[in-house]
Short mmCIF file of N, CA and C in Angstrom, two decimals:
data_model
loop_
_atom_site.label_atom_id
_atom_site.label_comp_id
_atom_site.label_asym_id
_atom_site.label_seq_id
_atom_site.Cartn_x
_atom_site.Cartn_y
_atom_site.Cartn_z
N UNK A 29 -10.45 -7.10 -8.55
CA UNK A 29 -11.85 -6.94 -8.83
C UNK A 29 -12.51 -8.32 -8.78
N UNK A 30 -13.62 -8.41 -8.12
CA UNK A 30 -14.34 -9.67 -8.01
C UNK A 30 -15.26 -9.80 -9.22
N UNK A 31 -15.16 -10.90 -9.92
CA UNK A 31 -16.04 -11.17 -11.07
C UNK A 31 -17.11 -12.16 -10.63
N UNK A 32 -18.26 -12.04 -11.24
CA UNK A 32 -19.36 -12.93 -10.87
C UNK A 32 -19.01 -14.40 -11.12
N UNK A 33 -18.23 -14.64 -12.15
CA UNK A 33 -17.86 -16.02 -12.46
C UNK A 33 -17.12 -16.66 -11.29
N UNK A 34 -16.22 -15.90 -10.67
CA UNK A 34 -15.48 -16.45 -9.54
C UNK A 34 -16.38 -16.59 -8.32
N UNK A 35 -17.35 -15.70 -8.19
CA UNK A 35 -18.28 -15.80 -7.07
C UNK A 35 -19.10 -17.10 -7.18
N UNK A 36 -19.54 -17.42 -8.36
CA UNK A 36 -20.35 -18.64 -8.54
C UNK A 36 -19.53 -19.87 -8.15
N UNK A 37 -18.25 -19.88 -8.50
CA UNK A 37 -17.45 -21.06 -8.19
C UNK A 37 -17.05 -21.11 -6.72
N UNK A 38 -17.04 -19.96 -6.04
CA UNK A 38 -16.63 -19.93 -4.64
C UNK A 38 -17.76 -20.24 -3.67
N UNK A 39 -18.96 -19.90 -4.05
CA UNK A 39 -20.09 -20.07 -3.15
C UNK A 39 -21.20 -20.87 -3.82
N UNK A 40 -21.88 -21.63 -3.03
CA UNK A 40 -23.01 -22.38 -3.54
C UNK A 40 -24.25 -21.54 -3.29
N UNK A 41 -24.81 -20.97 -4.35
CA UNK A 41 -25.97 -20.10 -4.21
C UNK A 41 -27.26 -20.90 -4.32
N UNK A 42 -28.30 -20.36 -3.76
CA UNK A 42 -29.60 -21.04 -3.80
C UNK A 42 -30.19 -21.02 -5.20
N UNK A 43 -29.75 -20.11 -6.00
CA UNK A 43 -30.31 -19.99 -7.33
C UNK A 43 -29.19 -20.16 -8.36
N UNK A 44 -29.54 -20.52 -9.54
CA UNK A 44 -28.57 -20.67 -10.62
C UNK A 44 -28.26 -19.30 -11.22
N UNK A 45 -27.07 -19.15 -11.73
CA UNK A 45 -26.66 -17.89 -12.33
C UNK A 45 -27.59 -17.50 -13.47
N UNK A 46 -28.04 -18.45 -14.23
CA UNK A 46 -28.87 -18.18 -15.39
C UNK A 46 -30.27 -17.70 -15.02
N UNK A 47 -30.67 -17.86 -13.75
CA UNK A 47 -32.00 -17.43 -13.37
C UNK A 47 -32.08 -15.92 -13.12
N UNK A 48 -30.94 -15.22 -13.07
CA UNK A 48 -30.94 -13.78 -12.87
C UNK A 48 -31.04 -13.07 -14.21
N UNK A 49 -31.75 -11.94 -14.22
CA UNK A 49 -31.85 -11.14 -15.43
C UNK A 49 -30.53 -10.40 -15.65
N UNK A 50 -30.38 -9.86 -16.83
CA UNK A 50 -29.18 -9.09 -17.15
C UNK A 50 -29.04 -7.90 -16.22
N UNK A 51 -30.14 -7.23 -15.91
CA UNK A 51 -30.10 -6.08 -14.99
C UNK A 51 -29.70 -6.51 -13.59
N UNK A 52 -30.22 -7.64 -13.13
CA UNK A 52 -29.86 -8.13 -11.80
C UNK A 52 -28.38 -8.51 -11.74
N UNK A 53 -27.88 -9.15 -12.78
CA UNK A 53 -26.46 -9.50 -12.83
C UNK A 53 -25.58 -8.24 -12.85
N UNK A 54 -26.01 -7.24 -13.61
CA UNK A 54 -25.25 -5.99 -13.67
C UNK A 54 -25.24 -5.31 -12.31
N UNK A 55 -26.37 -5.33 -11.62
CA UNK A 55 -26.45 -4.74 -10.28
C UNK A 55 -25.51 -5.47 -9.32
N UNK A 56 -25.57 -6.80 -9.34
CA UNK A 56 -24.70 -7.59 -8.45
C UNK A 56 -23.23 -7.31 -8.72
N UNK A 57 -22.88 -7.21 -9.98
CA UNK A 57 -21.48 -6.95 -10.32
C UNK A 57 -21.05 -5.57 -9.83
N UNK A 58 -21.87 -4.54 -10.03
CA UNK A 58 -21.55 -3.20 -9.54
C UNK A 58 -21.45 -3.19 -8.02
N UNK A 59 -22.37 -3.90 -7.37
CA UNK A 59 -22.38 -3.98 -5.91
C UNK A 59 -21.09 -4.61 -5.40
N UNK A 60 -20.70 -5.72 -6.00
CA UNK A 60 -19.49 -6.42 -5.56
C UNK A 60 -18.24 -5.61 -5.86
N UNK A 61 -18.19 -4.92 -7.00
CA UNK A 61 -17.04 -4.08 -7.31
C UNK A 61 -16.92 -2.93 -6.31
N UNK A 62 -18.07 -2.32 -5.96
CA UNK A 62 -18.05 -1.24 -4.98
C UNK A 62 -17.61 -1.76 -3.61
N UNK A 63 -18.07 -2.93 -3.22
CA UNK A 63 -17.66 -3.54 -1.95
C UNK A 63 -16.16 -3.81 -1.95
N UNK A 64 -15.63 -4.30 -3.06
CA UNK A 64 -14.19 -4.57 -3.16
C UNK A 64 -13.40 -3.27 -3.06
N UNK A 65 -13.86 -2.20 -3.73
CA UNK A 65 -13.19 -0.90 -3.63
C UNK A 65 -13.22 -0.37 -2.20
N UNK A 66 -14.38 -0.51 -1.55
CA UNK A 66 -14.53 -0.04 -0.17
C UNK A 66 -13.58 -0.80 0.76
N UNK A 67 -13.51 -2.09 0.62
CA UNK A 67 -12.62 -2.90 1.47
C UNK A 67 -11.16 -2.55 1.23
N UNK A 68 -10.80 -2.34 -0.03
CA UNK A 68 -9.42 -1.98 -0.35
C UNK A 68 -9.08 -0.62 0.26
N UNK A 69 -9.97 0.36 0.12
CA UNK A 69 -9.73 1.69 0.69
C UNK A 69 -9.62 1.62 2.21
N UNK A 70 -10.45 0.81 2.84
CA UNK A 70 -10.40 0.65 4.29
C UNK A 70 -9.07 0.02 4.71
N UNK A 71 -8.63 -0.98 3.97
CA UNK A 71 -7.36 -1.64 4.28
C UNK A 71 -6.20 -0.66 4.14
N UNK A 72 -6.19 0.14 3.08
CA UNK A 72 -5.12 1.11 2.86
C UNK A 72 -5.14 2.15 3.98
N UNK A 73 -6.31 2.61 4.37
CA UNK A 73 -6.41 3.56 5.47
C UNK A 73 -5.87 2.99 6.77
N UNK A 74 -6.20 1.74 7.04
CA UNK A 74 -5.70 1.07 8.24
C UNK A 74 -4.19 0.94 8.20
N UNK A 75 -3.66 0.49 7.06
CA UNK A 75 -2.22 0.32 6.92
C UNK A 75 -1.48 1.65 7.04
N UNK A 76 -2.04 2.71 6.46
CA UNK A 76 -1.42 4.02 6.57
C UNK A 76 -1.40 4.51 8.02
N UNK A 77 -2.51 4.30 8.71
CA UNK A 77 -2.60 4.73 10.11
C UNK A 77 -1.59 4.00 10.98
N UNK A 78 -1.33 2.75 10.69
CA UNK A 78 -0.40 1.93 11.48
C UNK A 78 1.05 2.05 11.01
N UNK A 79 1.29 2.71 9.89
CA UNK A 79 2.62 2.71 9.28
C UNK A 79 3.64 3.60 9.97
N UNK A 80 3.18 4.58 10.72
CA UNK A 80 4.11 5.51 11.34
C UNK A 80 4.46 6.68 10.44
N UNK A 81 3.92 6.69 9.24
CA UNK A 81 4.17 7.81 8.33
C UNK A 81 3.36 9.00 8.83
N UNK A 82 4.07 10.06 9.21
CA UNK A 82 3.38 11.23 9.76
C UNK A 82 2.85 12.14 8.66
N UNK A 83 3.58 12.24 7.57
CA UNK A 83 3.14 13.03 6.43
C UNK A 83 3.45 12.22 5.18
N UNK A 84 2.43 11.95 4.39
CA UNK A 84 2.62 11.13 3.19
C UNK A 84 3.53 11.87 2.22
N UNK A 85 4.57 11.18 1.83
CA UNK A 85 5.50 11.70 0.83
C UNK A 85 5.64 10.63 -0.25
N UNK A 86 5.63 11.06 -1.49
CA UNK A 86 5.74 10.12 -2.59
C UNK A 86 6.98 10.42 -3.42
N UNK A 87 7.37 9.47 -4.24
CA UNK A 87 8.51 9.70 -5.13
C UNK A 87 8.19 10.77 -6.16
N UNK A 88 6.92 10.87 -6.52
CA UNK A 88 6.51 11.90 -7.47
C UNK A 88 6.70 13.31 -6.94
N UNK A 89 6.65 13.47 -5.63
CA UNK A 89 6.85 14.79 -5.00
C UNK A 89 8.32 15.11 -4.77
N UNK A 90 9.17 14.12 -4.91
CA UNK A 90 10.58 14.32 -4.58
C UNK A 90 11.25 15.22 -5.63
N UNK A 91 12.00 16.21 -5.16
CA UNK A 91 12.72 17.13 -6.05
C UNK A 91 14.10 16.56 -6.36
N UNK A 92 14.19 15.87 -7.47
CA UNK A 92 15.45 15.24 -7.85
C UNK A 92 16.50 16.27 -8.22
N UNK A 93 16.09 17.47 -8.60
CA UNK A 93 17.04 18.53 -8.97
C UNK A 93 17.70 19.13 -7.74
N UNK A 94 17.02 19.03 -6.58
CA UNK A 94 17.54 19.59 -5.34
C UNK A 94 18.89 18.97 -4.99
N UNK A 95 18.99 17.65 -5.19
CA UNK A 95 20.25 16.96 -4.91
C UNK A 95 20.52 15.99 -6.05
N UNK A 96 21.19 16.46 -7.10
CA UNK A 96 21.41 15.60 -8.27
C UNK A 96 22.37 14.44 -8.02
N UNK A 97 23.00 14.38 -6.84
CA UNK A 97 23.92 13.27 -6.56
C UNK A 97 23.17 12.01 -6.13
N UNK A 98 21.86 12.14 -5.83
CA UNK A 98 21.08 10.95 -5.44
C UNK A 98 20.93 10.07 -6.68
N UNK A 99 21.29 8.80 -6.57
CA UNK A 99 21.23 7.90 -7.74
C UNK A 99 19.79 7.50 -8.07
N UNK A 100 19.11 8.38 -8.79
CA UNK A 100 17.70 8.16 -9.13
C UNK A 100 17.50 6.83 -9.86
N UNK A 101 18.36 6.55 -10.81
CA UNK A 101 18.22 5.33 -11.61
C UNK A 101 18.30 4.08 -10.72
N UNK A 102 19.22 4.11 -9.75
CA UNK A 102 19.36 2.96 -8.85
C UNK A 102 18.13 2.79 -7.97
N UNK A 103 17.57 3.90 -7.51
CA UNK A 103 16.37 3.81 -6.68
C UNK A 103 15.19 3.29 -7.51
N UNK A 104 15.05 3.77 -8.73
CA UNK A 104 13.97 3.30 -9.60
C UNK A 104 14.16 1.83 -9.96
N UNK A 105 15.41 1.41 -10.11
CA UNK A 105 15.71 0.00 -10.37
C UNK A 105 15.29 -0.84 -9.16
N UNK A 106 15.56 -0.33 -7.97
CA UNK A 106 15.14 -1.02 -6.75
C UNK A 106 13.62 -1.13 -6.70
N UNK A 107 12.93 -0.05 -7.04
CA UNK A 107 11.46 -0.06 -7.02
C UNK A 107 10.90 -1.05 -8.05
N UNK A 108 11.59 -1.23 -9.16
CA UNK A 108 11.13 -2.17 -10.19
C UNK A 108 11.36 -3.61 -9.76
N UNK A 109 12.31 -3.84 -8.87
CA UNK A 109 12.60 -5.16 -8.33
C UNK A 109 11.43 -5.58 -7.43
N UNK A 110 11.12 -6.84 -7.36
CA UNK A 110 10.03 -7.28 -6.46
C UNK A 110 10.45 -7.21 -4.99
N UNK A 111 10.84 -6.03 -4.52
CA UNK A 111 11.38 -5.83 -3.18
C UNK A 111 10.38 -6.12 -2.07
N UNK A 112 9.12 -6.13 -2.39
CA UNK A 112 8.11 -6.41 -1.36
C UNK A 112 7.87 -7.89 -1.15
N UNK A 113 8.28 -8.70 -2.09
CA UNK A 113 8.04 -10.14 -1.97
C UNK A 113 9.33 -10.95 -1.86
N UNK A 114 10.44 -10.36 -2.25
CA UNK A 114 11.73 -11.02 -2.13
C UNK A 114 12.60 -10.23 -1.15
N UNK A 115 13.26 -10.94 -0.28
CA UNK A 115 14.09 -10.25 0.70
C UNK A 115 15.23 -9.51 0.01
N UNK A 116 15.38 -8.27 0.39
CA UNK A 116 16.48 -7.46 -0.11
C UNK A 116 16.67 -6.28 0.83
N UNK A 117 17.78 -5.65 0.75
CA UNK A 117 18.11 -4.54 1.63
C UNK A 117 18.33 -3.28 0.82
N UNK A 118 18.01 -2.17 1.44
CA UNK A 118 18.30 -0.87 0.87
C UNK A 118 18.81 0.00 2.00
N UNK A 119 19.99 0.53 1.84
CA UNK A 119 20.58 1.41 2.84
C UNK A 119 20.65 2.80 2.23
N UNK A 120 20.05 3.76 2.91
CA UNK A 120 20.07 5.14 2.45
C UNK A 120 20.91 5.93 3.45
N UNK A 121 22.04 6.42 2.99
CA UNK A 121 22.94 7.16 3.88
C UNK A 121 23.27 8.50 3.25
N UNK A 122 23.62 9.44 4.10
CA UNK A 122 24.02 10.75 3.62
C UNK A 122 23.88 11.77 4.72
N UNK A 123 24.35 12.97 4.48
CA UNK A 123 24.26 14.01 5.50
C UNK A 123 22.81 14.48 5.67
N UNK A 124 22.59 15.28 6.69
CA UNK A 124 21.25 15.81 6.98
C UNK A 124 20.76 16.69 5.84
N UNK A 125 19.47 16.57 5.56
CA UNK A 125 18.84 17.47 4.61
C UNK A 125 18.97 17.13 3.15
N UNK A 126 19.33 15.89 2.83
CA UNK A 126 19.49 15.53 1.42
C UNK A 126 18.31 14.74 0.86
N UNK A 127 17.35 14.38 1.71
CA UNK A 127 16.15 13.70 1.23
C UNK A 127 16.01 12.25 1.63
N UNK A 128 16.82 11.78 2.55
CA UNK A 128 16.76 10.37 2.96
C UNK A 128 15.39 10.03 3.56
N UNK A 129 14.90 10.87 4.45
CA UNK A 129 13.61 10.61 5.10
C UNK A 129 12.48 10.62 4.08
N UNK A 130 12.52 11.58 3.17
CA UNK A 130 11.49 11.64 2.13
C UNK A 130 11.48 10.36 1.32
N UNK A 131 12.65 9.90 0.90
CA UNK A 131 12.72 8.68 0.10
C UNK A 131 12.25 7.46 0.89
N UNK A 132 12.64 7.37 2.16
CA UNK A 132 12.21 6.24 2.98
C UNK A 132 10.70 6.25 3.18
N UNK A 133 10.13 7.41 3.44
CA UNK A 133 8.67 7.49 3.60
C UNK A 133 7.96 7.19 2.29
N UNK A 134 8.55 7.61 1.18
CA UNK A 134 7.95 7.31 -0.13
C UNK A 134 7.95 5.80 -0.39
N UNK A 135 9.03 5.13 -0.02
CA UNK A 135 9.08 3.67 -0.18
C UNK A 135 8.02 2.99 0.70
N UNK A 136 7.89 3.45 1.94
CA UNK A 136 6.87 2.90 2.83
C UNK A 136 5.47 3.15 2.28
N UNK A 137 5.25 4.36 1.78
CA UNK A 137 3.93 4.69 1.21
C UNK A 137 3.62 3.81 0.02
N UNK A 138 4.61 3.60 -0.83
CA UNK A 138 4.43 2.73 -2.00
C UNK A 138 4.04 1.32 -1.56
N UNK A 139 4.70 0.81 -0.53
CA UNK A 139 4.38 -0.53 -0.03
C UNK A 139 2.96 -0.59 0.51
N UNK A 140 2.56 0.44 1.25
CA UNK A 140 1.20 0.48 1.80
C UNK A 140 0.18 0.51 0.67
N UNK A 141 0.42 1.32 -0.34
CA UNK A 141 -0.52 1.42 -1.46
C UNK A 141 -0.63 0.10 -2.22
N UNK A 142 0.37 -0.74 -2.10
CA UNK A 142 0.32 -2.07 -2.72
C UNK A 142 -0.24 -3.11 -1.77
N UNK A 143 -0.72 -2.65 -0.58
CA UNK A 143 -1.37 -3.54 0.36
C UNK A 143 -0.46 -4.24 1.35
N UNK A 144 0.78 -3.77 1.48
CA UNK A 144 1.72 -4.39 2.41
C UNK A 144 1.81 -3.58 3.69
N UNK A 145 1.95 -4.28 4.80
CA UNK A 145 2.14 -3.62 6.08
C UNK A 145 3.57 -3.12 6.17
N UNK A 146 3.74 -1.92 6.68
CA UNK A 146 5.06 -1.34 6.81
C UNK A 146 5.13 -0.50 8.07
N UNK A 147 6.33 -0.17 8.47
CA UNK A 147 6.52 0.67 9.64
C UNK A 147 7.67 1.63 9.36
N UNK A 148 7.38 2.91 9.48
CA UNK A 148 8.41 3.93 9.33
C UNK A 148 8.70 4.50 10.70
N UNK A 149 9.96 4.45 11.09
CA UNK A 149 10.39 5.02 12.37
C UNK A 149 11.60 5.91 12.13
N UNK A 150 11.51 7.13 12.64
CA UNK A 150 12.71 7.96 12.64
C UNK A 150 13.60 7.48 13.78
N UNK A 151 14.83 7.91 13.78
CA UNK A 151 15.73 7.52 14.87
C UNK A 151 15.19 8.00 16.21
N UNK A 152 14.61 9.21 16.24
CA UNK A 152 14.03 9.73 17.48
C UNK A 152 12.88 8.87 17.98
N UNK A 153 12.02 8.45 17.06
CA UNK A 153 10.90 7.56 17.44
C UNK A 153 11.42 6.22 17.94
N UNK A 154 12.43 5.67 17.26
CA UNK A 154 13.01 4.39 17.67
C UNK A 154 13.62 4.49 19.07
N UNK A 155 14.34 5.56 19.32
CA UNK A 155 14.95 5.73 20.64
C UNK A 155 13.87 5.87 21.71
N UNK A 156 12.79 6.56 21.40
CA UNK A 156 11.69 6.68 22.35
C UNK A 156 11.06 5.34 22.65
N UNK A 157 10.89 4.52 21.63
CA UNK A 157 10.31 3.18 21.85
C UNK A 157 11.25 2.30 22.66
N UNK A 158 12.55 2.43 22.44
CA UNK A 158 13.51 1.64 23.21
C UNK A 158 13.58 2.12 24.65
N UNK A 159 13.46 3.42 24.86
CA UNK A 159 13.54 3.97 26.21
C UNK A 159 12.28 3.69 27.02
N UNK A 160 11.13 3.68 26.35
CA UNK A 160 9.84 3.44 27.01
C UNK A 160 9.10 2.35 26.26
N UNK A 161 9.50 1.08 26.40
CA UNK A 161 8.93 0.00 25.57
C UNK A 161 7.45 -0.25 25.82
N UNK A 162 6.91 0.12 26.96
CA UNK A 162 5.49 -0.16 27.21
C UNK A 162 4.60 0.98 26.78
N UNK A 163 5.18 2.11 26.42
CA UNK A 163 4.41 3.27 26.01
C UNK A 163 3.83 3.04 24.62
N UNK A 164 2.55 3.29 24.45
CA UNK A 164 1.89 3.13 23.17
C UNK A 164 1.99 4.40 22.36
N UNK A 165 2.23 4.25 21.06
CA UNK A 165 2.32 5.41 20.16
C UNK A 165 1.19 5.38 19.19
#
């Protein structure tokens, strides 16, 4: 959130902060907060569109009872780790239909919602890109 105090220090305005009325300052603050929300929403939309996520899936939607062998605690521990800013690896393996894709898409979605660029590719998509490298998706 942009505060007026930081705006004054970042930009040299033609007028002094004290010359604005309380109503004018309140309007400017609401305007700047709305602009910041709009820019954030636009950035998230852009990142989602570029992420390769075809259907948004979240960890909240994941049915942990469906496959109780998935180590939920370990995944939540990974999510609590600063995995977006510190290099680390996560390998999700298992037979078909156990939720690997859902979990991977949920991790990508979480990263996008935190403002990070991500790319989700299924093996089929990856093979298509390798077979036709100049084709745009």
